[in-house]
Tab-separated table of C-alpha atoms in Angstrom:
chain	number	residue	atom	x	y	z
B	1	MET	CA	78.659	11.390	178.362
B	2	VAL	CA	80.866	8.994	176.416
B	3	CYS	CA	79.694	6.592	173.607
B	4	GLU	CA	81.753	4.227	171.571
B	5	LYS	CA	79.636	4.537	168.426
B	6	GLU	CA	78.880	7.722	166.584
B	7	ASN	CA	76.417	6.314	164.029
B	8	GLY	CA	72.840	7.570	163.800
B	9	SER	CA	70.712	5.340	166.081
B	10	ASP	CA	73.308	4.980	168.821
B	11	LYS	CA	73.952	8.680	168.940
B	12	ASN	CA	70.241	9.473	169.216
B	13	TYR	CA	69.907	6.953	172.007
B	14	CYS	CA	72.703	8.606	174.017
B	15	VAL	CA	71.065	12.024	173.637
B	16	GLU	CA	67.728	10.624	174.748
B	17	ARG	CA	69.332	8.883	177.707
B	18	LYS	CA	71.137	12.066	178.764
B	19	ASN	CA	67.873	14.022	178.724
B	20	ASN	CA	66.156	11.336	180.787
B	21	ILE	CA	68.900	11.454	183.430
B	22	ILE	CA	68.803	15.267	183.632
B	23	SER	CA	65.030	15.173	183.988
B	24	PHE	CA	65.382	12.564	186.696
B	25	PHE	CA	67.754	14.742	188.765
B	26	HIS	CA	65.465	17.798	188.415
B	27	ILE	CA	62.523	15.821	189.773
B	28	LYS	CA	64.508	14.292	192.629
B	29	ILE	CA	66.283	17.468	193.741
B	30	PHE	CA	63.171	19.674	193.873
B	31	GLY	CA	61.158	16.907	195.492
B	32	ILE	CA	63.750	16.483	198.233
B	33	ILE	CA	64.096	20.246	198.809
B	34	LYS	CA	60.379	20.452	199.567
B	35	ASN	CA	60.769	18.012	202.455
B	36	VAL	CA	64.361	17.757	203.658
B	37	SER	CA	65.245	14.879	205.958
B	38	ILE	CA	68.395	13.420	207.320
B	39	PHE	CA	68.238	10.555	204.845
B	40	ALA	CA	67.819	12.742	201.745
B	41	ALA	CA	71.273	12.225	200.281
B	42	TYR	CA	71.204	8.470	200.879
B	43	PHE	CA	67.730	8.206	199.284
B	44	VAL	CA	68.800	9.953	196.098
B	45	LEU	CA	71.942	7.867	195.679
B	46	TYR	CA	69.948	4.685	196.278
B	47	GLU	CA	67.297	5.640	193.709
B	48	HIS	CA	70.015	6.712	191.297
B	49	LYS	CA	71.718	3.316	191.625
B	50	LYS	CA	68.451	1.503	190.838
B	51	TRP	CA	67.925	3.751	187.801
B	52	LEU	CA	71.387	3.015	186.487
B	53	LYS	CA	70.872	-0.715	186.992
B	54	LYS	CA	67.739	-0.626	184.832
B	55	MET	CA	69.321	1.428	182.086
B	56	ARG	CA	72.897	0.110	182.228
B	57	TYR	CA	72.698	-1.574	178.865
B	58	LYS	CA	70.370	-0.871	176.024
B	59	ASN	CA	72.554	-2.144	173.278
B	60	SER	CA	75.436	-4.579	173.364
B	61	ASN	CA	77.511	-2.072	171.443
B	62	ILE	CA	77.076	0.661	174.059
B	63	ARG	CA	79.148	1.015	177.184
B	64	LYS	CA	77.557	2.490	180.357
B	65	CYS	CA	77.328	6.255	179.945
B	66	LEU	CA	77.848	7.286	183.572
B	67	ASN	CA	81.033	6.441	185.419
B	68	THR	CA	81.831	6.747	189.146
B	69	LYS	CA	83.232	10.246	188.790
B	70	THR	CA	80.020	11.521	187.215
B	71	ILE	CA	77.929	10.027	190.035
B	72	ALA	CA	80.152	11.662	192.666
B	73	LEU	CA	79.863	15.042	190.972
B	74	CYS	CA	76.071	14.758	190.843
B	75	ALA	CA	75.938	13.816	194.539
B	76	ALA	CA	78.202	16.741	195.474
B	77	PHE	CA	76.001	19.100	193.477
B	78	PHE	CA	72.931	17.838	195.297
B	79	LEU	CA	74.497	18.297	198.733
B	80	TYR	CA	75.585	21.809	197.748
B	81	CYS	CA	71.980	22.614	196.853
B	82	LEU	CA	70.936	21.695	200.381
B	83	LEU	CA	73.294	24.175	202.100
B	84	PRO	CA	71.027	27.273	201.988
B	85	LEU	CA	68.011	25.419	203.362
B	86	LYS	CA	66.481	25.739	206.822
B	87	GLY	CA	67.851	23.435	209.509
B	88	ILE	CA	64.713	21.302	209.776
B	89	CYS	CA	64.806	18.545	212.400
B	90	GLN	CA	62.168	16.163	213.715
B	91	THR	CA	63.006	16.836	217.401
B	92	GLY	CA	64.967	19.459	219.294
B	93	GLU	CA	67.098	17.049	221.303
B	94	SER	CA	70.198	17.328	219.104
B	95	THR	CA	69.906	21.122	219.166
B	96	VAL	CA	69.705	21.128	222.970
B	97	ASP	CA	72.814	18.947	223.147
B	98	ALA	CA	74.671	21.325	220.803
B	99	LEU	CA	73.738	24.341	222.959
B	100	VAL	CA	74.846	22.559	226.137
B	101	GLU	CA	78.153	21.710	224.465
B	102	MET	CA	78.629	25.423	223.708
B	103	GLY	CA	78.221	26.241	227.402
B	104	PHE	CA	74.579	27.362	227.627
B	105	GLU	CA	72.777	26.441	230.844
B	106	ASN	CA	69.179	25.573	231.762
B	107	VAL	CA	68.538	24.325	228.222
B	108	GLY	CA	65.433	22.398	227.167
B	109	TRP	CA	62.747	22.141	224.503
B	110	THR	CA	59.127	21.203	224.003
B	111	GLU	CA	56.518	21.546	221.275
B	112	ASP	CA	52.862	21.177	220.459
B	113	GLY	CA	50.971	21.131	217.194
B	114	ASN	CA	51.607	24.822	216.522
B	115	GLU	CA	54.957	25.796	218.002
B	116	ARG	CA	58.332	24.502	219.141
B	117	VAL	CA	59.896	26.182	222.172
B	118	TYR	CA	63.534	26.254	223.242
B	119	VAL	CA	64.507	27.449	226.725
B	120	LEU	CA	68.079	28.535	227.470
B	121	GLN	CA	70.294	30.726	229.628
B	122	ASN	CA	73.392	32.380	228.217
B	123	SER	CA	76.322	31.503	230.464
B	124	ALA	CA	78.884	31.066	227.708
B	125	TYR	CA	79.208	34.642	226.409
B	126	ARG	CA	79.744	37.762	228.466
B	127	LEU	CA	77.438	39.904	226.316
B	128	GLN	CA	73.820	38.782	226.203
B	129	GLY	CA	73.258	40.044	222.667
B	130	VAL	CA	76.230	38.066	221.358
B	131	GLY	CA	75.293	34.902	223.238
B	132	ILE	CA	71.657	34.990	222.145
B	133	GLY	CA	72.786	35.556	218.550
B	134	LYS	CA	75.005	32.462	218.711
B	135	ALA	CA	72.080	30.395	220.015
B	136	VAL	CA	69.841	31.677	217.215
B	137	ASP	CA	72.442	30.632	214.633
B	138	VAL	CA	72.560	27.082	216.012
B	139	ILE	CA	68.765	26.750	216.109
B	140	GLN	CA	68.441	28.121	212.562
B	141	LYS	CA	71.031	25.655	211.339
B	142	MET	CA	69.751	22.470	212.957
B	143	GLY	CA	66.713	22.988	215.158
B	144	LEU	CA	63.820	24.644	213.310
B	145	PRO	CA	60.562	22.672	213.163
B	146	GLU	CA	58.933	21.970	209.832
B	147	GLU	CA	56.013	24.174	208.815
B	148	LYS	CA	55.342	25.637	212.270
B	149	SER	CA	56.581	28.435	214.492
B	150	CYS	CA	59.606	28.424	216.772
B	151	ARG	CA	60.175	30.388	219.986
B	152	ILE	CA	63.313	30.866	222.091
B	153	ILE	CA	62.747	31.837	225.743
B	154	VAL	CA	65.820	33.384	227.370
B	155	LEU	CA	66.333	32.982	231.103
B	156	ASP	CA	68.381	34.907	233.628
B	157	ASN	CA	69.069	32.960	236.802
B	158	ASN	CA	66.204	30.623	235.814
B	159	VAL	CA	63.732	33.506	235.472
B	160	PRO	CA	62.323	34.152	231.945
B	161	GLN	CA	63.238	37.554	230.549
B	162	ILE	CA	62.428	37.770	226.828
B	163	SER	CA	61.443	35.532	223.932
B	164	LEU	CA	62.437	35.420	220.268
B	165	TYR	CA	59.698	34.282	217.889
B	166	TYR	CA	60.068	32.939	214.349
B	167	HIS	CA	57.051	32.262	212.118
B	168	PRO	CA	57.678	30.731	208.669
B	169	ILE	CA	55.850	32.346	205.783
B	170	LYS	CA	54.238	29.974	203.333
B	171	GLY	CA	55.415	30.504	199.802
B	172	ASP	CA	58.475	32.477	200.890
B	173	SER	CA	61.092	32.199	198.137
B	174	VAL	CA	63.913	32.567	200.701
B	175	LEU	CA	64.371	29.122	202.225
B	176	GLN	CA	67.022	30.102	204.768
B	177	ALA	CA	65.865	31.537	208.096
B	178	GLU	CA	67.821	34.653	208.999
B	179	ARG	CA	68.392	36.628	212.181
B	180	ASP	CA	66.164	39.399	210.878
B	181	ASP	CA	63.204	36.978	210.836
B	182	TRP	CA	63.044	36.752	214.642
B	183	ASN	CA	60.769	39.054	216.623
B	184	VAL	CA	62.092	39.924	220.110
B	185	SER	CA	59.678	40.772	222.902
B	186	TYR	CA	58.998	40.545	226.632
B	187	GLU	CA	55.966	38.391	225.757
B	188	LEU	CA	56.512	34.656	226.289
B	189	GLY	CA	53.545	33.240	224.389
B	190	ASP	CA	50.993	30.639	225.474
B	191	THR	CA	53.453	27.729	225.260
B	192	TRP	CA	55.440	28.986	228.274
B	193	LYS	CA	52.917	27.221	230.531
B	194	ASN	CA	54.173	23.903	229.170
B	195	ALA	CA	57.789	24.973	228.723
B	196	ARG	CA	58.197	25.880	232.396
B	197	LYS	CA	57.525	22.235	233.348
B	198	ILE	CA	60.184	20.619	231.189
B	199	LYS	CA	63.379	19.193	232.630
B	200	LEU	CA	66.327	21.413	231.748
B	201	LYS	CA	69.830	20.218	230.972
B	202	ASN	CA	73.027	21.699	232.435
B	203	SER	CA	71.411	23.402	235.412
B	204	SER	CA	72.987	26.602	236.727
B	205	LEU	CA	72.063	25.829	240.353
B	206	PHE	CA	74.873	25.323	242.879
B	207	LYS	CA	77.520	26.502	240.393
B	208	ILE	CA	79.990	29.021	241.750
B	209	ASP	CA	81.388	32.099	240.029
B	210	ILE	CA	84.333	33.956	241.539
B	211	LEU	CA	84.299	37.399	239.938
B	212	VAL	CA	86.971	40.029	240.531
B	213	TYR	CA	85.470	43.539	240.494
B	214	PRO	CA	87.998	46.306	239.772
B	215	GLU	CA	86.846	49.481	241.556
B	216	PHE	CA	88.322	52.879	240.806
B	217	SER	CA	87.454	56.104	242.644
B	218	PHE	CA	88.954	59.570	242.444
B	219	LYS	CA	88.153	63.016	243.839
B	220	ASN	CA	89.419	66.547	243.590
B	221	VAL	CA	88.765	68.349	246.875
B	222	ILE	CA	92.122	69.965	247.773
B	223	ILE	CA	93.981	72.622	245.812
B	224	THR	CA	97.447	71.159	246.335
B	225	GLN	CA	96.702	67.879	244.568
B	226	ILE	CA	94.890	67.266	241.299
B	227	TYR	CA	93.278	63.949	242.257
B	228	GLN	CA	93.143	61.629	245.228
B	229	ILE	CA	92.742	58.019	244.152
B	230	LEU	CA	91.419	54.745	245.525
B	231	PHE	CA	91.795	51.497	243.586
B	232	ASP	CA	90.456	48.184	244.898
B	233	LEU	CA	90.313	44.651	243.575
B	234	SER	CA	87.172	43.133	245.049
B	235	PRO	CA	86.650	39.395	244.441
B	236	ALA	CA	83.108	38.150	245.002
B	237	ILE	CA	81.650	34.661	245.252
B	238	GLU	CA	78.273	34.378	243.505
B	239	ILE	CA	76.058	31.294	243.635
B	240	SER	CA	72.423	30.435	242.896
B	241	LEU	CA	70.810	27.930	245.278
B	242	TRP	CA	67.267	27.985	243.869
B	243	LYS	CA	65.307	29.540	241.025
B	244	GLY	CA	65.821	33.306	240.839
B	245	MET	CA	68.077	33.450	243.892
B	246	LYS	CA	71.659	34.724	243.997
B	247	ALA	CA	73.961	34.970	246.998
B	248	THR	CA	76.955	37.333	246.872
B	249	ALA	CA	79.858	37.587	249.297
B	250	GLN	CA	82.574	40.123	248.456
B	251	VAL	CA	85.885	41.190	249.973
B	252	LYS	CA	87.539	44.510	249.123
B	253	ILE	CA	91.311	44.418	248.775
B	254	PRO	CA	92.852	47.922	248.538
B	255	VAL	CA	95.636	48.207	245.973
B	256	TYR	CA	96.197	51.973	246.165
B	257	ASN	CA	94.696	54.417	248.648
B	258	ASP	CA	95.535	58.101	248.596
B	259	GLY	CA	93.238	60.295	250.636
B	260	TYR	CA	90.321	57.921	251.331
B	261	GLY	CA	91.000	57.222	254.992
B	262	ALA	CA	92.452	54.448	257.104
B	263	ARG	CA	89.377	52.208	256.927
B	264	GLU	CA	89.511	52.071	253.122
B	265	GLY	CA	93.152	51.049	253.402
B	266	LYS	CA	92.212	47.808	255.191
B	267	VAL	CA	90.912	44.587	253.698
B	268	HIS	CA	87.201	44.501	254.548
B	269	PRO	CA	83.907	42.987	253.342
B	270	GLY	CA	82.005	44.504	250.442
B	271	PHE	CA	78.557	43.338	249.282
B	272	LEU	CA	77.015	40.588	251.443
B	273	THR	CA	73.605	40.047	249.889
B	274	LEU	CA	70.814	37.619	249.110
B	275	SER	CA	68.739	38.595	246.081
B	276	GLN	CA	65.565	36.989	244.755
B	277	ARG	CA	64.430	37.748	241.206
B	278	PHE	CA	60.883	37.018	240.105
B	279	ARG	CA	58.450	37.613	237.272
B	280	LEU	CA	54.806	38.356	237.998
B	281	PRO	CA	51.809	38.261	235.638
B	282	TYR	CA	51.421	41.095	233.110
B	283	ASN	CA	55.196	41.227	232.528
B	284	VAL	CA	56.087	42.687	235.908
B	285	PHE	CA	59.735	42.026	236.812
B	286	GLY	CA	60.994	42.337	240.367
B	287	LYS	CA	64.003	41.847	242.617
B	288	PHE	CA	64.106	41.697	246.413
B	289	SER	CA	67.469	42.059	248.175
B	290	VAL	CA	68.623	41.923	251.789
B	291	GLY	CA	72.088	42.309	253.270
B	292	TYR	CA	74.950	44.769	253.281
B	293	PHE	CA	74.922	47.114	250.289
B	294	SER	CA	77.175	49.849	248.925
B	295	GLY	CA	77.367	53.307	250.486
B	296	ASN	CA	77.740	51.836	253.994
B	297	ARG	CA	74.080	50.760	254.055
B	298	TYR	CA	72.458	47.530	255.174
B	299	GLY	CA	68.821	46.479	255.139
B	300	ALA	CA	66.224	45.532	252.506
B	301	ASP	CA	65.458	46.783	249.014
B	302	VAL	CA	62.868	45.877	246.379
B	303	ASP	CA	62.488	47.226	242.845
B	304	PHE	CA	60.017	46.645	240.001
B	305	PHE	CA	60.053	47.091	236.243
B	306	ARG	CA	56.987	46.968	233.997
B	307	PRO	CA	57.105	47.487	230.192
B	308	PHE	CA	53.998	48.674	228.363
B	309	LYS	CA	52.484	47.062	225.275
B	310	ASP	CA	54.611	49.487	223.279
B	311	GLU	CA	57.828	48.180	224.757
B	312	ARG	CA	59.717	51.409	224.164
B	313	PHE	CA	57.926	52.712	227.265
B	314	SER	CA	58.196	51.266	230.775
B	315	LEU	CA	57.627	52.074	234.444
B	316	LEU	CA	60.133	51.892	237.318
B	317	ALA	CA	59.523	51.670	241.059
B	318	ARG	CA	61.878	51.045	243.958
B	319	ILE	CA	61.733	51.269	247.735
B	320	GLY	CA	64.341	50.513	250.382
B	321	TYR	CA	64.685	50.608	254.142
B	322	THR	CA	68.300	50.699	255.310
B	323	GLY	CA	70.485	51.537	258.267
B	324	ALA	CA	73.994	52.998	258.443
B	325	GLY	CA	76.965	50.746	259.143
B	326	ARG	CA	80.593	50.412	258.150
B	327	TRP	CA	83.479	47.988	258.392
B	328	ASP	CA	86.707	48.626	260.245
B	329	GLY	CA	88.619	45.680	258.895
B	330	PHE	CA	86.286	42.798	259.735
B	331	ARG	CA	84.648	44.551	262.684
B	332	PHE	CA	81.203	45.959	261.893
B	333	GLN	CA	80.114	49.283	263.404
B	334	TYR	CA	76.558	50.612	263.091
B	335	ASP	CA	74.222	53.262	264.432
B	336	PRO	CA	70.665	51.965	265.106
B	337	SER	CA	69.223	55.493	264.974
B	338	LEU	CA	70.101	56.091	261.313
B	339	TRP	CA	67.496	53.984	259.554
B	340	ARG	CA	66.120	55.663	256.433
B	341	MET	CA	63.493	54.948	253.812
B	342	THR	CA	64.355	55.745	250.206
B	343	TRP	CA	62.158	55.401	247.167
B	344	SER	CA	62.097	56.057	243.443
B	345	LEU	CA	59.267	56.210	240.894
B	346	GLY	CA	59.570	57.016	237.220
B	347	GLY	CA	59.466	55.957	233.606
B	348	ASN	CA	61.666	55.082	230.641
B	349	PHE	CA	61.578	55.723	226.927
B	350	TYR	CA	63.881	53.734	224.647
B	351	TRP	CA	64.859	55.155	221.248
B	352	PRO	CA	65.642	52.042	219.162
B	353	ARG	CA	67.313	53.877	216.278
B	354	PHE	CA	70.184	55.017	218.505
B	355	ASN	CA	69.813	52.463	221.342
B	356	THR	CA	69.351	55.354	223.751
B	357	LEU	CA	67.402	55.185	227.008
B	358	PHE	CA	65.789	58.281	228.543
B	359	THR	CA	64.752	58.069	232.209
B	360	LEU	CA	62.886	60.538	234.401
B	361	LYS	CA	62.352	59.728	238.098
B	362	ALA	CA	61.138	61.310	241.301
B	363	GLU	CA	63.241	60.144	244.241
B	364	GLN	CA	63.804	60.433	247.970
B	365	TYR	CA	67.426	60.166	249.095
B	366	LEU	CA	69.104	59.167	252.345
B	367	LEU	CA	68.839	62.591	253.967
B	368	LYS	CA	65.074	62.533	253.236
B	369	GLU	CA	65.419	65.203	250.582
B	370	LYS	CA	63.104	64.687	247.613
B	371	GLY	CA	64.212	65.426	244.090
B	372	VAL	CA	64.009	64.727	240.374
B	373	ARG	CA	66.613	62.863	238.299
B	374	PHE	CA	66.990	62.688	234.518
B	375	GLU	CA	69.275	60.298	232.641
B	376	MET	CA	70.170	59.769	229.002
B	377	ILE	CA	72.228	56.626	228.339
B	378	ARG	CA	73.324	55.337	224.944
B	379	HIS	CA	74.109	51.634	224.774
B	380	PHE	CA	76.701	50.002	222.553
B	381	ARG	CA	77.847	46.403	222.380
B	382	TYR	CA	80.895	46.854	224.610
B	383	CYS	CA	79.951	49.936	226.620
B	384	SER	CA	77.198	52.259	227.799
B	385	ILE	CA	77.751	55.987	228.217
B	386	GLY	CA	75.516	58.913	229.089
B	387	PHE	CA	74.673	61.921	231.232
B	388	TYR	CA	72.538	62.648	234.266
B	389	ALA	CA	71.119	65.700	235.993
B	390	MET	CA	69.266	66.078	239.310
B	391	LYS	CA	67.652	68.680	241.517
B	392	ALA	CA	66.517	68.145	245.102
B	393	GLU	CA	65.089	70.358	247.813
B	394	HIS	CA	67.693	72.110	249.975
B	395	ALA	CA	70.399	71.227	247.438
B	396	LYS	CA	71.921	72.799	244.381
B	397	ALA	CA	71.354	71.223	240.980
B	398	ASN	CA	73.983	68.661	240.121
B	399	GLY	CA	74.882	66.363	237.247
B	400	GLY	CA	77.660	64.644	235.388
B	401	PHE	CA	78.387	61.729	233.116
B	402	ARG	CA	78.718	58.000	233.614
B	403	PHE	CA	79.944	55.044	231.607
B	404	GLN	CA	80.218	51.296	231.896
B	405	VAL	CA	82.660	49.130	229.894
B	406	ALA	CA	82.480	45.363	229.333
B	407	LEU	CA	85.594	43.537	230.473
B	408	PRO	CA	87.281	40.639	228.641
B	409	PRO	CA	87.239	37.689	228.176
B	410	TYR	CA	83.997	37.801	226.214
B	411	LYS	CA	83.610	34.023	225.974
B	412	TYR	CA	84.069	31.555	228.807
B	413	LYS	CA	82.861	28.077	229.695
B	414	ARG	CA	82.334	26.183	232.919
B	415	ARG	CA	83.966	22.859	233.682
B	416	GLY	CA	81.187	21.052	235.513
B	417	HIS	CA	80.832	22.359	239.086
B	418	ILE	CA	84.412	23.616	239.327
B	419	PRO	CA	84.277	27.297	240.431
B	420	ARG	CA	84.740	29.613	237.468
B	421	VAL	CA	87.196	32.461	238.129
B	422	ASN	CA	86.836	35.550	235.993
B	423	THR	CA	86.750	39.319	235.936
B	424	SER	CA	83.436	41.022	236.586
B	425	THR	CA	81.113	41.500	233.646
B	426	ASN	CA	81.962	45.202	233.402
B	427	MET	CA	83.212	48.217	235.341
B	428	GLY	CA	82.270	51.875	235.257
B	429	ILE	CA	82.528	55.359	236.697
B	430	ALA	CA	79.982	58.048	237.566
B	431	TYR	CA	81.452	61.579	237.492
B	432	ASN	CA	80.049	64.091	239.966
B	433	ALA	CA	80.508	67.345	238.043
B	434	GLY	CA	79.133	69.605	240.808
B	435	ASN	CA	81.347	68.013	243.454
B	436	GLU	CA	78.274	67.476	245.650
B	437	ARG	CA	79.355	65.538	248.752
B	438	TYR	CA	76.404	65.825	251.120
B	439	TYR	CA	73.067	65.487	249.278
B	440	TYR	CA	71.810	62.974	246.679
B	441	LYS	CA	73.212	59.978	248.586
B	442	ASP	CA	72.026	56.549	247.443
B	443	TYR	CA	73.236	52.933	247.322
B	444	LYS	CA	73.368	49.833	245.098
B	445	ALA	CA	71.699	46.665	246.381
B	446	GLU	CA	73.793	44.206	244.376
B	447	ALA	CA	77.393	44.092	243.173
B	448	SER	CA	76.392	43.420	239.551
B	449	ASP	CA	73.805	46.229	239.372
B	450	ASN	CA	74.718	48.901	236.777
B	451	ILE	CA	73.353	50.692	233.713
B	452	MET	CA	74.773	48.143	231.272
B	453	GLU	CA	73.332	45.105	233.059
B	454	ARG	CA	69.894	46.689	233.387
B	455	ASN	CA	69.704	47.065	229.604
B	456	SER	CA	71.123	43.660	228.683
B	457	PHE	CA	67.688	42.070	228.016
B	458	ASN	CA	66.056	45.055	226.335
B	459	PRO	CA	64.251	43.567	223.268
B	460	TYR	CA	65.217	46.463	220.992
B	461	PHE	CA	68.860	46.213	222.019
B	462	ILE	CA	68.893	42.424	221.500
B	463	LYS	CA	67.317	42.869	218.063
B	464	SER	CA	69.981	45.387	217.070
B	465	GLU	CA	72.678	42.961	218.255
B	466	LEU	CA	71.166	40.210	216.093
B	467	LEU	CA	71.374	42.434	213.031
B	468	ASN	CA	74.813	43.987	213.701
B	469	PHE	CA	77.058	40.943	213.851
């Protein structure tokens, strides 16, 4: 505040004018904060200009008390005050465009009078917890609705898996939405009936991934050599042709083979599968697969997963009918008399404090022996590690440890429909401590099936990833 005169009346007028201007900014700033819009800054500067025009001169002996620098400082202060506010927007279209630009697929939005819903699929980040956290940050910054709830529904291959729900609290003194404010659950809410009909941007259909699976095996069965080793690089083409479907075609390329036989030393097919994922009412998740699996098995397999209302507990069920066959190069050999039915039935308990999953199952294996299997797996951001133990009829008790490690790069982006070449999501090893080579035989029905992938959409694990960033 600068005045040319310091006598009594002029000085009092400057003080009064200063107080009026300060009062004006208090009213404007707190009024704008209550209802932020994209034109807030422009509105304040426009009103400020009109105010100055009215009060520019009160006395011919007084020069204007606010110069351009003062106005700029006030405007900067106002914009700074807006930084910690929620990212309120009238529609979700700009948020959808931002998520698509980041590499997310199957992205869309809708809303009704009570809730805004975003739908997305993480295809930009290797780890689901990290990718979902990045999407939450964008929506908090620019996509929250005003004075109503917001829900994010996360898809996997176009099939809904979990939802994240944010409900603003009236009178909350903290204006900024935080990651801790989102509730993660298998429940999708009532608005999913409308959200499933919306047109999604950046569809994942007909987009090809070429993933290179490193496969490492070792065994200790002779006394003259510590370990015999097999190392393969197994590229696989993966593509989705319709909702929930994934086709996989893999070729195994041996890099080093010591003691695993002549057939394993030849280039030969790996997984050749068609898998269909689906979600049934009452939060029942399923997957049906046909084709050539691991363990020299081919046939059909279906498995189900059903969480309870207390989502720490869940049920598992699986049944398969497979025959025996193997590749000699690219020539397939099979025995039609060796068809077997296998099944598994059990339950899970998830301990959120330590991100540890306990599983107990009754199973029937490929030699028709029935048994019990227990697993304890602890999940971290970049790996999962744990132990297992099993006992079957006619067989000795066996066990060991297993781990799965996420492979870099952890962020990648598609370029339209150009095939994306990358390493597999992760790789792992299961150690057979009892050296059992005859009983407990089983198979995997999909190349990407492992302990880390099966936990990637666990609501408690996703919540912990949101908080530990």
